[in-house]
PDB file of N, CA and C in Angstrom:
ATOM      1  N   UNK A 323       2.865  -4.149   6.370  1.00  0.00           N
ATOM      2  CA  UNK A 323       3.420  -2.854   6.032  1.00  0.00           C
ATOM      3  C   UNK A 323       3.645  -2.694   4.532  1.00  0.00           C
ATOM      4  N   UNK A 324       3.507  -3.604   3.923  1.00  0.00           N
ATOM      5  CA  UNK A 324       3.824  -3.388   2.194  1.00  0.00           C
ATOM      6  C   UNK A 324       3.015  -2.535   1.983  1.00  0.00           C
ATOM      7  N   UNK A 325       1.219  -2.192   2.409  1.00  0.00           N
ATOM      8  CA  UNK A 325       1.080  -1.073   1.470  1.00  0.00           C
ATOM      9  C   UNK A 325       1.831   0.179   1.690  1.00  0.00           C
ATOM     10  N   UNK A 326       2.352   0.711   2.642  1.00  0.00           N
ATOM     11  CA  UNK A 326       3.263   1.608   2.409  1.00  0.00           C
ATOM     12  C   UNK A 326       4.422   1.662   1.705  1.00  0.00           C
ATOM     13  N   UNK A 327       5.002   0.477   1.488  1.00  0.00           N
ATOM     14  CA  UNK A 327       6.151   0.556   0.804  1.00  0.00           C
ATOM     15  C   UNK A 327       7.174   0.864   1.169  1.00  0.00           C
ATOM     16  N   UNK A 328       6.562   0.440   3.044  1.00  0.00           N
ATOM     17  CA  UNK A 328       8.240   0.654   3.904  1.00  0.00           C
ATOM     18  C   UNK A 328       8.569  -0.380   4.646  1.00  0.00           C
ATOM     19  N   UNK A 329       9.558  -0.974   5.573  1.00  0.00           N
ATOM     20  CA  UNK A 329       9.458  -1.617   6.795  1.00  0.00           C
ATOM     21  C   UNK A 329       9.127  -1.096   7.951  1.00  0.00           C
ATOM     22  N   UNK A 330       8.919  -1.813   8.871  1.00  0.00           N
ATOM     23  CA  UNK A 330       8.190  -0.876  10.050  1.00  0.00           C
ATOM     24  C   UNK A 330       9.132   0.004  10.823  1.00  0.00           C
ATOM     25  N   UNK A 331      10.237  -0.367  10.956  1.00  0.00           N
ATOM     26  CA  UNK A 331      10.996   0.947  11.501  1.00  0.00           C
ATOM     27  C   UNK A 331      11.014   2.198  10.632  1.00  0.00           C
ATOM     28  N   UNK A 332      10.988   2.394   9.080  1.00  0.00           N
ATOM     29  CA  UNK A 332      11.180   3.111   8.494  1.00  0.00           C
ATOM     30  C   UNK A 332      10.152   3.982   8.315  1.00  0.00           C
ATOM     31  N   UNK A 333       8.799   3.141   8.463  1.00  0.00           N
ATOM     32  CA  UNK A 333       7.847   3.878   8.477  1.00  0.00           C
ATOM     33  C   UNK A 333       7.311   4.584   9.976  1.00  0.00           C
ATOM     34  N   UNK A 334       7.651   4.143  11.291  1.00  0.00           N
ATOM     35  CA  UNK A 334       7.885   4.830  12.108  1.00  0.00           C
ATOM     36  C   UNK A 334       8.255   6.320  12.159  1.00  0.00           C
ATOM     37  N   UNK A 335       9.920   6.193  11.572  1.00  0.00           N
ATOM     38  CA  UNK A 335      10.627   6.923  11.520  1.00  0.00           C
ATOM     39  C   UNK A 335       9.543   8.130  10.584  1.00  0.00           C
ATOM     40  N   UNK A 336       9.015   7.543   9.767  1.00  0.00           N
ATOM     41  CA  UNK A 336       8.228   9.238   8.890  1.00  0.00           C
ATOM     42  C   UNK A 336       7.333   9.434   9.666  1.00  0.00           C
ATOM     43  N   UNK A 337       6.622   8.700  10.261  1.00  0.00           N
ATOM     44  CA  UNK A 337       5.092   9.107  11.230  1.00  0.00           C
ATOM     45  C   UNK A 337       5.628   9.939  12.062  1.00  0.00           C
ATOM     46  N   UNK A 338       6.842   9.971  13.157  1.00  0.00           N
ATOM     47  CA  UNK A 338       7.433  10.775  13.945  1.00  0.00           C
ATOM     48  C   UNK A 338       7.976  11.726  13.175  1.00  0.00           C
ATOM     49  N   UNK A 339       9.087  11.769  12.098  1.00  0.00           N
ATOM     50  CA  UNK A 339       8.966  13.145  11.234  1.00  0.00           C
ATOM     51  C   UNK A 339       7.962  13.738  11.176  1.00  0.00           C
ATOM     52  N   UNK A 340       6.966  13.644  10.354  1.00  0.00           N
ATOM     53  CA  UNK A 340       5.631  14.062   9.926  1.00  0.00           C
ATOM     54  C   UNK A 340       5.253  14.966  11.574  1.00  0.00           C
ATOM     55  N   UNK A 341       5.180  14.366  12.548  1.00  0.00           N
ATOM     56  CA  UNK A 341       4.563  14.660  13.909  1.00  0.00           C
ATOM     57  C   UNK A 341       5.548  16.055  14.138  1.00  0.00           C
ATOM     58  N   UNK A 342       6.565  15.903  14.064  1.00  0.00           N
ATOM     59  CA  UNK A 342       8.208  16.901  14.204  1.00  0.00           C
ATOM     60  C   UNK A 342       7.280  17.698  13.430  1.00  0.00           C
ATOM     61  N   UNK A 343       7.276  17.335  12.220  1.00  0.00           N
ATOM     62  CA  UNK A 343       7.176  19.083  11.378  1.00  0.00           C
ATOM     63  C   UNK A 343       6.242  19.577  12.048  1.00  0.00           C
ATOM     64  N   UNK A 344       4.718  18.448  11.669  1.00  0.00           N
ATOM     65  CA  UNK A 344       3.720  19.893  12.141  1.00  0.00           C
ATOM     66  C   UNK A 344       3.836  20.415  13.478  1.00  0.00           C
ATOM     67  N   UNK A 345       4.678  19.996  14.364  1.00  0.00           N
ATOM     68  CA  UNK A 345       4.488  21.183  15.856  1.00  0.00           C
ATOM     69  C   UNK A 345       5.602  21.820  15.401  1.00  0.00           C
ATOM     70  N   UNK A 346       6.992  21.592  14.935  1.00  0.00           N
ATOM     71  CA  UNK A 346       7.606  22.946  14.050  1.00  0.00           C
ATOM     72  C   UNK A 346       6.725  23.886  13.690  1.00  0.00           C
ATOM     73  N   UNK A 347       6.001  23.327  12.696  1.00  0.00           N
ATOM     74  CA  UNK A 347       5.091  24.657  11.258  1.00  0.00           C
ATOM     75  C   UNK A 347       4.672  24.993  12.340  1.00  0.00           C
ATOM     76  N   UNK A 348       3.985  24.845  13.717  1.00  0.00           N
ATOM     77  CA  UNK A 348       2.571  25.244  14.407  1.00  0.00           C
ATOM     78  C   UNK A 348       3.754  26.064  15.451  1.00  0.00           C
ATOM     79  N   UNK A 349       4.526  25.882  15.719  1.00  0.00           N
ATOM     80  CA  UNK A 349       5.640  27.371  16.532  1.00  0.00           C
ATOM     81  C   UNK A 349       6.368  26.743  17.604  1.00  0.00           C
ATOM     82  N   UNK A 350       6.092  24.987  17.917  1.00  0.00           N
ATOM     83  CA  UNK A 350       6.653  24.824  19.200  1.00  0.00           C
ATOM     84  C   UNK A 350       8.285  24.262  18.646  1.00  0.00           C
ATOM     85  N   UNK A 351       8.827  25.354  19.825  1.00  0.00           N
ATOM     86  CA  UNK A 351      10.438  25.170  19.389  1.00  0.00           C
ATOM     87  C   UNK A 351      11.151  24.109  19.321  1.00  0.00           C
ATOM     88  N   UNK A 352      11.820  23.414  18.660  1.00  0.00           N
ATOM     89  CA  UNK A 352      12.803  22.433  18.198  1.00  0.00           C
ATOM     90  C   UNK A 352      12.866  21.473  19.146  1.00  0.00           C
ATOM     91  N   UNK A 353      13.634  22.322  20.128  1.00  0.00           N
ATOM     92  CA  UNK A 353      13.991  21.206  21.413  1.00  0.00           C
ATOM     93  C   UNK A 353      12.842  20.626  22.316  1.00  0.00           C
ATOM     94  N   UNK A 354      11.793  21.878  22.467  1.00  0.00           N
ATOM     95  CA  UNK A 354      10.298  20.719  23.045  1.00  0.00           C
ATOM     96  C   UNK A 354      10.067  20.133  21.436  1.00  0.00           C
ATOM     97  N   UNK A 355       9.992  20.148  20.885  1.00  0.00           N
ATOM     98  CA  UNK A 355       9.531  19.124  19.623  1.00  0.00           C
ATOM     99  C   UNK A 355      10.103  17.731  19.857  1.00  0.00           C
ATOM    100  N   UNK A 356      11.459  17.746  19.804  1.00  0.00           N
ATOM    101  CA  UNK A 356      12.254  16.581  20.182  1.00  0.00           C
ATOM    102  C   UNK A 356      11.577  15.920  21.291  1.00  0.00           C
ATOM    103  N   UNK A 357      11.220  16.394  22.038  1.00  0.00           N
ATOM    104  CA  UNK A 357      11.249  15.697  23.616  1.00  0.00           C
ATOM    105  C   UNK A 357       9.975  15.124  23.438  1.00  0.00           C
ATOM    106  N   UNK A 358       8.770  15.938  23.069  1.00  0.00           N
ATOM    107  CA  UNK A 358       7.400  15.440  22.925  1.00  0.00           C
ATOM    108  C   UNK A 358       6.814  14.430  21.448  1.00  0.00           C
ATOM    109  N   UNK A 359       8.099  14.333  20.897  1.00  0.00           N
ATOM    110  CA  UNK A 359       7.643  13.601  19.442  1.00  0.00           C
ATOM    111  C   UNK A 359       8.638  12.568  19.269  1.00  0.00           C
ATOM    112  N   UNK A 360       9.339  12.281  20.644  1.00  0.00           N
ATOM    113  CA  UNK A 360       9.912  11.040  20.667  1.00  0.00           C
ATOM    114  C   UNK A 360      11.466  10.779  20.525  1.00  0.00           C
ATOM    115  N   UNK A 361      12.336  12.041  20.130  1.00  0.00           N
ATOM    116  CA  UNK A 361      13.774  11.887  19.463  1.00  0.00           C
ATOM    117  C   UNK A 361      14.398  12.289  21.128  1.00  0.00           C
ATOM    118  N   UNK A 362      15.720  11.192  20.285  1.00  0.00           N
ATOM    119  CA  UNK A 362      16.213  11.521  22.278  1.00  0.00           C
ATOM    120  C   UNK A 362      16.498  12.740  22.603  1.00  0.00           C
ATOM    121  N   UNK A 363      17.000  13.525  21.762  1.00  0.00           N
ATOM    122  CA  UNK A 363      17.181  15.252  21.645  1.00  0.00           C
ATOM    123  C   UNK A 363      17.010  15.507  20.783  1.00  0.00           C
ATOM    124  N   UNK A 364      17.597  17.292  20.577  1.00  0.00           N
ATOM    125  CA  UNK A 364      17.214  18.191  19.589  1.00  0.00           C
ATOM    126  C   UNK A 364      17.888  18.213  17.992  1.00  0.00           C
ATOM    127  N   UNK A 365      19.827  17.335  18.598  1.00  0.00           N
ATOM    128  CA  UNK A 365      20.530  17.006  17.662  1.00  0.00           C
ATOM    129  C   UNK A 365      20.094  15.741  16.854  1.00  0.00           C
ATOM    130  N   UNK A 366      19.252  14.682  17.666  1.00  0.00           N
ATOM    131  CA  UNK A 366      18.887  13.966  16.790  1.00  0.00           C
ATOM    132  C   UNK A 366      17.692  14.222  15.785  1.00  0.00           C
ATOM    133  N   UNK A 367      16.438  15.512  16.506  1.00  0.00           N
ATOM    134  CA  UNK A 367      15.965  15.970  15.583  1.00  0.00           C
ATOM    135  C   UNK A 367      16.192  16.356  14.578  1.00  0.00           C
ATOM    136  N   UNK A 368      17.693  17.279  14.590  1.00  0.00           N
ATOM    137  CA  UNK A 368      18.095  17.976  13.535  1.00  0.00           C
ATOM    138  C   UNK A 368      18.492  16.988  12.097  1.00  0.00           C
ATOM    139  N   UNK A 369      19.526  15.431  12.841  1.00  0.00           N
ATOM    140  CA  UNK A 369      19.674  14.991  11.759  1.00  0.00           C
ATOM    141  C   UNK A 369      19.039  14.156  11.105  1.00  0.00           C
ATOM    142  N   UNK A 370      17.897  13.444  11.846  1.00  0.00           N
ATOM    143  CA  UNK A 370      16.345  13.132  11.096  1.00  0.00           C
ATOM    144  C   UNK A 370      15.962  14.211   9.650  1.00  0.00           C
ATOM    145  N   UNK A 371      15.966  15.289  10.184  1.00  0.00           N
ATOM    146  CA  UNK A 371      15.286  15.986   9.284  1.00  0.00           C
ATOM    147  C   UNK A 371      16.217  16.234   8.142  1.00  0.00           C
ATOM    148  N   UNK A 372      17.522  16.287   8.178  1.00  0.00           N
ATOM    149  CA  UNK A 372      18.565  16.352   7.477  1.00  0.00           C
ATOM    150  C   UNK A 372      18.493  14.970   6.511  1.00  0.00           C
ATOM    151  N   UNK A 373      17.893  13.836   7.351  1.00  0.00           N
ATOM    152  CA  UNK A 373      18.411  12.181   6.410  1.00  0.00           C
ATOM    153  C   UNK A 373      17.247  13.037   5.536  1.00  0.00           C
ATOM    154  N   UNK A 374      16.055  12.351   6.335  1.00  0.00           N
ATOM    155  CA  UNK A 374      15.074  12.758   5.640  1.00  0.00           C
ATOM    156  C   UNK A 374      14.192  13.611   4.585  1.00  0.00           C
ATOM    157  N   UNK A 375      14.399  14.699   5.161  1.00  0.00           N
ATOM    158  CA  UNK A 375      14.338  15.941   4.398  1.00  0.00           C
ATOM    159  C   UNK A 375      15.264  16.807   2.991  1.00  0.00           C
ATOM    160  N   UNK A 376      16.070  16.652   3.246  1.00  0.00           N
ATOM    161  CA  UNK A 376      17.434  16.779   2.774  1.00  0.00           C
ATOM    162  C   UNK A 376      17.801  18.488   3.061  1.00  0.00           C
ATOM    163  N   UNK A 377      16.788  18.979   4.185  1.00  0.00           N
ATOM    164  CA  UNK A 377      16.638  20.069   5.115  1.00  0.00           C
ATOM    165  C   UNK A 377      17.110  20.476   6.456  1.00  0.00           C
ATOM    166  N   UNK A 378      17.088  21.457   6.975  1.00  0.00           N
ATOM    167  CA  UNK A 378      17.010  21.629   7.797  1.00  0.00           C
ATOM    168  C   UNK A 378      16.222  21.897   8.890  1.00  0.00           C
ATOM    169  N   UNK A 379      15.856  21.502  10.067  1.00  0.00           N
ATOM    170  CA  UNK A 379      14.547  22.236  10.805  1.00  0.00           C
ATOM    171  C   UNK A 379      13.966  23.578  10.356  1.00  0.00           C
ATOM    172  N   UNK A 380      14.526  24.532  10.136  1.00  0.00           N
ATOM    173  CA  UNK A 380      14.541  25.840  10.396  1.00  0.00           C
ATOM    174  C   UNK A 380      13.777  26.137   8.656  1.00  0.00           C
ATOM    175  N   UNK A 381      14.569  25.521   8.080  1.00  0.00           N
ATOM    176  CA  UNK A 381      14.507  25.616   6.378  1.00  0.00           C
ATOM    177  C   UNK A 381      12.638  24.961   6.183  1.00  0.00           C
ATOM    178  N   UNK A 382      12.884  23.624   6.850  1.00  0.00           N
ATOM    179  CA  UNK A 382      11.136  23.191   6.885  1.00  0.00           C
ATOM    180  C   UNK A 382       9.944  24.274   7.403  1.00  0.00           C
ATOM    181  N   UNK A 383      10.679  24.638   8.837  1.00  0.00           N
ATOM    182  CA  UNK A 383       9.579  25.435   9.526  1.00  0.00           C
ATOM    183  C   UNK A 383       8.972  26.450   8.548  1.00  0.00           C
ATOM    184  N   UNK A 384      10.087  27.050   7.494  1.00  0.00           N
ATOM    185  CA  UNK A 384       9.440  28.332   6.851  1.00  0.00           C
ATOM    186  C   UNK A 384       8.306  27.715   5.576  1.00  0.00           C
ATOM    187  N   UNK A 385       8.172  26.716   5.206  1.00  0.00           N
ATOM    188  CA  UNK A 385       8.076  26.140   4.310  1.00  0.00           C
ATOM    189  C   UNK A 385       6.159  26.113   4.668  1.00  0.00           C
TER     190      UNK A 385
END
């Protein structure tokens, strides 16, 4: 995992972000996002995107 420049949970964690946004950007709502991209719910989606992002779902989607 060094060429990324992450450990493997961490880099997990962005591959499943990354997956979150684009069915966000593409229209599917929050809570199926969560369910089909792996987060145990919608609140943990939210604060993924919050560590991560320093966003909000809603704030990304428009983006």
């Amino acid at each position: 995992m060094s060429a990324f420049g992450y450990g493997p949970k961490m880099l997990a964690r962005i591959l499943r972000f990354q997956r979150a946004l684009a069915a966000v950007r593409a229209g599917v709502p929050a809570a199926e996002t969560a369910a089909v991209t792996g987060f145990a719910d919608q609140a943990h989606l939210s604060r993924e995107f919050r560590d991560l992002a320093g966003c909000s779902v809603r704030t990304l989607q428009a983006c």
